[in-house]
mmCIF file of C-alpha atoms and ligand atoms in Angstrom:
data_model
loop_
_atom_site.group_PDB
_atom_site.id
_atom_site.type_symbol
_atom_site.label_atom_id
_atom_site.label_comp_id
_atom_site.label_asym_id
_atom_site.label_seq_id
_atom_site.Cartn_x
_atom_site.Cartn_y
_atom_site.Cartn_z
ATOM 1 C CA MET E 8 3.705 -13.554 -8.495
ATOM 2 C CA HIS E 9 0.123 -14.520 -7.742
ATOM 3 C CA ILE E 10 -2.450 -12.445 -9.609
ATOM 4 C CA ARG E 11 -6.192 -12.696 -9.362
ATOM 5 C CA VAL E 12 -8.914 -10.602 -10.938
ATOM 6 C CA PHE E 13 -12.130 -10.319 -8.883
ATOM 7 C CA ASP E 14 -15.539 -9.049 -9.924
ATOM 8 C CA THR E 15 -15.574 -6.286 -7.309
ATOM 9 C CA PRO E 16 -13.189 -4.437 -4.955
ATOM 10 C CA GLU E 17 -15.120 -5.930 -2.018
ATOM 11 C CA LEU E 18 -14.378 -9.499 -3.171
ATOM 12 C CA ALA E 19 -10.727 -8.582 -3.678
ATOM 13 C CA GLY E 20 -10.685 -6.990 -0.212
ATOM 14 C CA ALA E 21 -12.071 -10.179 1.337
ATOM 15 C CA ALA E 22 -9.452 -12.309 -0.442
ATOM 16 C CA ALA E 23 -6.717 -9.881 0.631
ATOM 17 C CA ALA E 24 -7.911 -10.177 4.230
ATOM 18 C CA LYS E 25 -7.619 -13.979 4.006
ATOM 19 C CA ILE E 26 -3.998 -13.685 2.874
ATOM 20 C CA LEU E 27 -3.281 -11.203 5.663
ATOM 21 C CA PHE E 28 -4.946 -13.413 8.299
ATOM 22 C CA SER E 29 -2.812 -16.369 7.240
ATOM 23 C CA VAL E 30 0.326 -14.284 7.893
ATOM 24 C CA PHE E 31 -1.049 -13.323 11.333
ATOM 25 C CA ASP E 32 -1.953 -16.968 12.059
ATOM 26 C CA GLN E 33 1.751 -17.761 11.716
ATOM 27 C CA LYS E 34 2.868 -14.625 13.575
ATOM 28 C CA PRO E 35 0.177 -12.925 15.699
ATOM 29 C CA ASP E 36 2.393 -9.878 16.387
ATOM 30 C CA ALA E 37 3.393 -9.394 12.741
ATOM 31 C CA ASN E 38 4.406 -5.910 11.630
ATOM 32 C CA LEU E 39 2.154 -4.462 8.978
ATOM 33 C CA GLY E 40 3.055 -1.975 6.252
ATOM 34 C CA VAL E 41 0.027 0.187 5.547
ATOM 35 C CA ALA E 42 -1.015 2.118 2.459
ATOM 36 C CA THR E 43 -3.434 5.023 2.345
ATOM 37 C CA GLY E 44 -5.607 6.316 -0.495
ATOM 38 C CA SER E 45 -8.918 4.746 -1.481
ATOM 39 C CA THR E 46 -7.627 1.313 -2.549
ATOM 40 C CA PRO E 47 -7.081 -0.344 0.862
ATOM 41 C CA GLU E 48 -10.492 0.723 2.195
ATOM 42 C CA PRO E 49 -12.287 -2.615 1.449
ATOM 43 C CA LEU E 50 -9.416 -4.497 3.118
ATOM 44 C CA TYR E 51 -9.399 -2.215 6.167
ATOM 45 C CA ALA E 52 -13.170 -2.690 6.446
ATOM 46 C CA GLN E 53 -12.554 -6.464 6.591
ATOM 47 C CA LEU E 54 -9.919 -6.011 9.306
ATOM 48 C CA ARG E 55 -12.272 -3.872 11.421
ATOM 49 C CA GLU E 56 -15.057 -6.434 10.984
ATOM 50 C CA ALA E 57 -12.780 -9.310 11.998
ATOM 51 C CA HIS E 58 -11.592 -7.295 15.004
ATOM 52 C CA ALA E 59 -15.177 -6.567 16.055
ATOM 53 C CA GLY E 60 -15.886 -10.300 15.826
ATOM 54 C CA GLY E 61 -12.878 -11.099 18.038
ATOM 55 C CA LYS E 62 -11.096 -12.929 15.213
ATOM 56 C CA PHE E 63 -8.233 -10.529 14.555
ATOM 57 C CA THR E 64 -6.244 -7.841 16.322
ATOM 58 C CA LEU E 65 -3.393 -5.461 15.641
ATOM 59 C CA ALA E 66 -3.038 -4.887 19.398
ATOM 60 C CA ASN E 67 0.361 -6.590 19.432
ATOM 61 C CA SER E 68 1.602 -5.240 16.117
ATOM 62 C CA LYS E 69 3.355 -2.211 14.771
ATOM 63 C CA ALA E 70 2.122 -0.549 11.588
ATOM 64 C CA PHE E 71 4.355 1.456 9.275
ATOM 65 C CA ALA E 72 2.928 3.904 6.766
ATOM 66 C CA LEU E 73 4.260 3.857 3.241
ATOM 67 C CA ASP E 74 4.346 7.608 3.016
ATOM 68 C CA GLU E 75 3.315 11.033 4.281
ATOM 69 C CA TYR E 76 2.893 14.457 2.723
ATOM 70 C CA VAL E 77 5.547 17.014 3.638
ATOM 71 C CA GLY E 78 4.223 20.192 5.243
ATOM 72 C CA ILE E 79 0.592 19.128 5.499
ATOM 73 C CA PRO E 80 -0.926 20.654 8.673
ATOM 74 C CA GLU E 81 -1.010 18.371 11.703
ATOM 75 C CA ASP E 82 -4.813 18.351 11.914
ATOM 76 C CA HIS E 83 -5.482 18.123 8.139
ATOM 77 C CA TYR E 84 -8.088 15.468 7.294
ATOM 78 C CA GLU E 85 -5.842 14.066 4.521
ATOM 79 C CA ARG E 86 -2.655 13.887 6.558
ATOM 80 C CA TYR E 87 -1.855 10.186 6.271
ATOM 81 C CA ARG E 88 -1.326 9.784 10.004
ATOM 82 C CA ASN E 89 -4.892 11.052 10.491
ATOM 83 C CA VAL E 90 -6.255 8.848 7.688
ATOM 84 C CA LEU E 91 -4.659 5.757 9.218
ATOM 85 C CA ARG E 92 -5.887 6.679 12.692
ATOM 86 C CA ARG E 93 -9.440 6.835 11.346
ATOM 87 C CA GLU E 94 -9.067 3.507 9.519
ATOM 88 C CA LEU E 95 -7.123 1.410 12.001
ATOM 89 C CA VAL E 96 -6.337 2.861 15.434
ATOM 90 C CA GLY E 97 -8.276 2.018 18.567
ATOM 91 C CA GLU E 98 -10.302 -0.782 20.078
ATOM 92 C CA ASP E 99 -13.267 0.204 17.921
ATOM 93 C CA LYS E 100 -11.129 -0.267 14.754
ATOM 94 C CA THR E 101 -8.432 -2.950 14.636
ATOM 95 C CA GLY E 102 -6.912 -2.679 18.117
ATOM 96 C CA LEU E 103 -3.805 -0.928 16.753
ATOM 97 C CA LYS E 104 -2.325 1.383 19.396
ATOM 98 C CA ASP E 105 -1.559 4.953 18.342
ATOM 99 C CA GLU E 106 1.996 4.653 19.664
ATOM 100 C CA ASN E 107 2.469 1.631 17.391
ATOM 101 C CA LEU E 108 1.456 3.553 14.278
ATOM 102 C CA PHE E 109 4.610 4.870 12.616
ATOM 103 C CA THR E 110 4.293 7.534 9.932
ATOM 104 C CA PRO E 111 7.084 9.636 8.444
ATOM 105 C CA ASN E 112 7.123 13.007 10.152
ATOM 106 C CA GLY E 113 6.120 15.485 7.473
ATOM 107 C CA LEU E 114 5.995 18.333 9.975
ATOM 108 C CA ILE E 115 9.660 18.837 10.865
ATOM 109 C CA SER E 116 11.893 21.064 8.736
ATOM 110 C CA ASP E 117 14.480 18.338 8.048
ATOM 111 C CA SER E 118 12.427 15.941 5.918
ATOM 112 C CA HIS E 119 15.521 13.925 5.027
ATOM 113 C CA ALA E 120 16.113 13.201 8.718
ATOM 114 C CA ALA E 121 12.432 12.259 9.072
ATOM 115 C CA ALA E 122 12.791 9.838 6.144
ATOM 116 C CA ALA E 123 15.894 8.236 7.638
ATOM 117 C CA ALA E 124 14.128 7.934 11.013
ATOM 118 C CA HIS E 125 11.171 6.112 9.428
ATOM 119 C CA ASP E 126 13.477 3.663 7.684
ATOM 120 C CA GLN E 127 15.340 3.092 10.955
ATOM 121 C CA ALA E 128 12.083 2.528 12.869
ATOM 122 C CA ILE E 129 11.190 -0.244 10.408
ATOM 123 C CA LYS E 130 14.625 -1.834 10.849
ATOM 124 C CA ASP E 131 14.462 -1.517 14.648
ATOM 125 C CA ALA E 132 11.124 -3.332 14.662
ATOM 126 C CA GLY E 133 12.658 -6.243 12.740
ATOM 127 C CA GLY E 134 11.117 -5.280 9.388
ATOM 128 C CA VAL E 135 7.654 -5.377 7.872
ATOM 129 C CA ASP E 136 6.082 -8.844 7.635
ATOM 130 C CA LEU E 137 3.319 -7.911 5.233
ATOM 131 C CA GLN E 138 3.174 -4.747 3.173
ATOM 132 C CA ILE E 139 -0.185 -3.546 1.834
ATOM 133 C CA LEU E 140 0.210 -1.619 -1.421
ATOM 134 C CA GLY E 141 -1.925 0.331 -3.836
ATOM 135 C CA ILE E 142 -0.599 1.479 -7.184
ATOM 136 C CA GLY E 143 -0.687 4.867 -8.882
ATOM 137 C CA SER E 144 -2.085 5.238 -12.382
ATOM 138 C CA ASN E 145 1.525 5.986 -13.394
ATOM 139 C CA GLY E 146 2.837 2.799 -11.760
ATOM 140 C CA HIS E 147 4.136 4.284 -8.516
ATOM 141 C CA ILE E 148 4.102 2.232 -5.324
ATOM 142 C CA GLY E 149 4.474 4.175 -2.137
ATOM 143 C CA PHE E 150 5.201 7.503 -3.757
ATOM 144 C CA ASN E 151 8.139 6.185 -5.757
ATOM 145 C CA GLU E 152 7.402 8.120 -8.903
ATOM 146 C CA PRO E 153 8.501 7.184 -12.445
ATOM 147 C CA GLY E 154 11.949 8.170 -13.574
ATOM 148 C CA GLY E 155 13.748 7.590 -10.276
ATOM 149 C CA TRP E 156 15.695 4.587 -9.014
ATOM 150 C CA LEU E 157 14.655 1.028 -8.237
ATOM 151 C CA VAL E 158 16.669 0.717 -5.028
ATOM 152 C CA PRO E 159 16.225 3.684 -2.625
ATOM 153 C CA ARG E 160 15.523 3.615 1.072
ATOM 154 C CA THR E 161 12.848 5.852 2.584
ATOM 155 C CA HIS E 162 13.423 9.300 1.111
ATOM 156 C CA VAL E 163 11.970 12.661 0.145
ATOM 157 C CA GLU E 164 10.227 12.529 -3.227
ATOM 158 C CA PRO E 165 8.531 15.143 -5.424
ATOM 159 C CA LEU E 166 4.995 14.133 -6.394
ATOM 160 C CA SER E 167 4.552 13.815 -10.146
ATOM 161 C CA ALA E 168 2.046 15.995 -12.007
ATOM 162 C CA GLN E 169 -0.022 12.834 -12.632
ATOM 163 C CA THR E 170 -0.176 11.964 -8.926
ATOM 164 C CA ILE E 171 -1.086 15.550 -8.028
ATOM 165 C CA ARG E 172 -3.933 15.390 -10.563
ATOM 166 C CA ASP E 173 -5.043 11.953 -9.296
ATOM 167 C CA ASN E 174 -4.976 13.019 -5.641
ATOM 168 C CA ALA E 175 -6.737 16.339 -6.154
ATOM 169 C CA ARG E 176 -9.976 14.427 -5.456
ATOM 170 C CA PHE E 177 -8.913 14.302 -1.794
ATOM 171 C CA PHE E 178 -8.321 18.099 -1.789
ATOM 172 C CA ASP E 179 -11.644 19.528 -3.028
ATOM 173 C CA GLY E 180 -10.632 18.738 -6.632
ATOM 174 C CA ASP E 181 -8.109 21.590 -6.455
ATOM 175 C CA ILE E 182 -4.599 20.664 -7.626
ATOM 176 C CA SER E 183 -3.187 23.783 -5.976
ATOM 177 C CA LYS E 184 -4.137 22.334 -2.570
ATOM 178 C CA VAL E 185 -2.271 19.015 -3.086
ATOM 179 C CA PRO E 186 1.127 18.913 -1.370
ATOM 180 C CA THR E 187 3.964 18.704 -3.892
ATOM 181 C CA THR E 188 6.462 16.751 -1.800
ATOM 182 C CA CYS E 189 6.282 13.631 0.322
ATOM 183 C CA ILE E 190 8.373 11.219 2.327
ATOM 184 C CA SER E 191 8.020 7.695 0.969
ATOM 185 C CA GLN E 192 9.360 4.295 1.842
ATOM 186 C CA GLY E 193 11.774 3.588 -0.988
ATOM 187 C CA LEU E 194 11.495 0.657 -3.335
ATOM 188 C CA GLY E 195 14.497 -0.880 -1.554
ATOM 189 C CA THR E 196 12.634 -0.635 1.760
ATOM 190 C CA ILE E 197 9.371 -1.979 0.331
ATOM 191 C CA MET E 198 11.145 -4.926 -1.290
ATOM 192 C CA GLU E 199 12.444 -6.076 2.121
ATOM 193 C CA ALA E 200 8.916 -6.765 3.419
ATOM 194 C CA GLY E 201 8.184 -10.489 3.826
ATOM 195 C CA VAL E 202 4.976 -10.462 1.767
ATOM 196 C CA LEU E 203 3.667 -7.833 -0.664
ATOM 197 C CA LEU E 204 -0.100 -7.555 -1.001
ATOM 198 C CA LEU E 205 -1.030 -5.148 -3.780
ATOM 199 C CA LEU E 206 -4.577 -4.105 -4.586
ATOM 200 C CA ALA E 207 -5.713 -2.181 -7.665
ATOM 201 C CA PHE E 208 -9.198 -1.024 -8.604
ATOM 202 C CA GLY E 209 -10.589 0.935 -11.517
ATOM 203 C CA GLU E 210 -9.867 1.354 -15.184
ATOM 204 C CA ASN E 211 -7.277 4.071 -14.623
ATOM 205 C CA LYS E 212 -5.045 1.426 -12.995
ATOM 206 C CA ALA E 213 -5.257 -1.078 -15.885
ATOM 207 C CA GLU E 214 -2.112 0.009 -17.727
ATOM 208 C CA ALA E 215 -0.068 0.207 -14.517
ATOM 209 C CA VAL E 216 -1.207 -3.296 -13.492
ATOM 210 C CA ALA E 217 -0.352 -4.724 -16.931
ATOM 211 C CA GLN E 218 3.100 -3.118 -16.765
ATOM 212 C CA LEU E 219 3.616 -4.339 -13.186
ATOM 213 C CA ALA E 220 2.917 -7.941 -14.129
ATOM 214 C CA GLU E 221 3.978 -8.172 -17.764
ATOM 215 C CA GLY E 222 6.181 -5.194 -18.574
ATOM 216 C CA PRO E 223 9.966 -4.992 -18.466
ATOM 217 C CA ILE E 224 11.387 -4.014 -15.074
ATOM 218 C CA SER E 225 12.024 -0.321 -15.384
ATOM 219 C CA ALA E 226 12.151 2.851 -13.275
ATOM 220 C CA LYS E 227 9.604 4.234 -15.754
ATOM 221 C CA TRP E 228 7.016 1.933 -14.124
ATOM 222 C CA PRO E 229 8.361 1.643 -10.558
ATOM 223 C CA ALA E 230 5.917 -1.108 -9.518
ATOM 224 C CA THR E 231 7.604 -3.498 -11.989
ATOM 225 C CA ILE E 232 10.288 -4.049 -9.327
ATOM 226 C CA VAL E 233 7.874 -6.358 -7.468
ATOM 227 C CA GLN E 234 8.551 -8.980 -10.167
ATOM 228 C CA MET E 235 11.793 -9.532 -8.234
ATOM 229 C CA HIS E 236 10.023 -10.205 -4.909
ATOM 230 C CA PRO E 237 9.505 -13.848 -3.872
ATOM 231 C CA GLU E 238 6.018 -13.495 -2.375
ATOM 232 C CA VAL E 239 3.695 -11.038 -4.107
ATOM 233 C CA TYR E 240 -0.101 -11.095 -4.355
ATOM 234 C CA VAL E 241 -1.795 -8.757 -6.825
ATOM 235 C CA LEU E 242 -5.568 -8.577 -6.439
ATOM 236 C CA THR E 243 -7.566 -6.430 -8.837
ATOM 237 C CA ASP E 244 -11.122 -5.787 -9.875
ATOM 238 C CA THR E 245 -12.215 -6.491 -13.447
ATOM 239 C CA ALA E 246 -11.442 -2.973 -14.668
ATOM 240 C CA ALA E 247 -7.914 -2.801 -13.233
ATOM 241 C CA GLY E 248 -7.154 -6.305 -14.551
ATOM 242 C CA SER E 249 -8.557 -5.628 -18.019
ATOM 243 C CA LYS E 250 -5.212 -5.146 -19.798
ATOM 244 C CA LEU E 251 -3.536 -8.287 -18.463
ATOM 245 C CA GLU E 252 -2.688 -10.769 -21.239
ATOM 246 C CA LEU E 253 -1.755 -13.876 -19.250
ATOM 247 C CA THR E 254 -4.951 -14.180 -17.192
ATOM 248 C CA GLU E 255 -5.419 -17.914 -17.842
ATOM 249 C CA MET E 256 -1.933 -18.624 -16.548
ATOM 250 C CA TYR E 257 -2.615 -16.584 -13.418
ATOM 251 C CA GLU E 258 -5.840 -18.534 -12.818
ATOM 252 C CA GLU E 259 -4.054 -21.876 -13.196
ATOM 253 C CA ARG E 260 -1.283 -20.845 -10.858
ATOM 254 C CA TRP E 261 -3.782 -19.535 -8.277
ATOM 255 C CA LYS E 262 -5.762 -22.812 -8.409
ATOM 256 C CA LEU E 263 -2.595 -24.822 -7.915
ATOM 257 C CA ALA E 264 -1.591 -22.736 -4.905
ATOM 258 C CA PHE E 265 -4.967 -22.202 -3.256
ATOM 259 C CA GLY E 266 -7.221 -24.867 -4.782
ATOM 260 C CA GLU E 267 -10.018 -22.445 -5.644
HETATM 261 C C1 F6R H 133 -0.598 5.629 -0.548
HETATM 262 C C2 F6R H 133 0.374 5.216 -1.562
HETATM 263 C C3 F6R H 133 0.055 5.291 -3.006
HETATM 264 C C4 F6R H 133 -1.372 4.862 -3.330
HETATM 265 C C5 F6R H 133 -1.654 5.082 -4.816
HETATM 266 C C6 F6R H 133 -3.076 4.726 -5.186
HETATM 267 O O1 F6R H 133 -0.078 5.442 0.740
HETATM 268 O O2 F6R H 133 1.453 4.857 -1.208
HETATM 269 O O3 F6R H 133 0.959 4.491 -3.730
HETATM 270 O O4 F6R H 133 -1.551 3.520 -2.993
HETATM 271 O O5 F6R H 133 -1.423 6.422 -5.146
HETATM 272 O O6 F6R H 133 -3.944 5.602 -4.558
HETATM 273 P P1 F6R H 133 -5.514 5.305 -4.506
HETATM 274 O O7 F6R H 133 -5.663 4.063 -3.702
HETATM 275 O O8 F6R H 133 -6.107 6.487 -3.808
HETATM 276 O O9 F6R H 133 -5.936 5.128 -5.909
#
């Protein structure tokens, strides 16, 4: 995998945007897998800026969310469909059309059917060309929490106590307000994307990033599965990259591939 540690999240976001644009240069109607949470914000800011400058559009693309909370009210500010609308949808954002934004339906009573429908929608669209990922402090990607399986399709998943604590910041700092269940693309689904672009910022991600890149592949650290993917980019800030041991090797490999 390609790993690069940047001084700031903004620099990592700009480099991530370059990688994404090169995929869209090859395929202007590429399907995008989209993460929520705070990590992708610098990248989404770059996409909006490029769209405003007429250099990039998601007008011809479909976007597939990684996950959605089960039972969160339709108009809740933190419902991932609403978060992604604010970040990406509309001519004033990235040109993405609302009908081309696919999020698991956390509102219907049969969450398992909603999970299967999301997986099918990805298949019907011909798959995700580039998947944007964050990582949990416990090594989850999507909401594939530790102690599960490395192969599932999109499914219903309980949020771990760690994730509930981490995400309380989006719910007035109150863990009792954080939904306890979600629908998440499975690791098997995520691994079928053409390119994985994972961003990680902050010291609380350092152990998860070190495990992802240098740990043994294990369901205890679900993100380690990306070691088996042929095209992965991991871009971190200094804090999130601080526990990596093979940094020199990553720099050499990056220079060889990108000449910078
Ligand atoms: C969000 C998602 C999660 C987050 C992760 C990090 O759609 O799938 O894996 O990427 O929990 O969250 P932040 O970016 O808020 O630290």
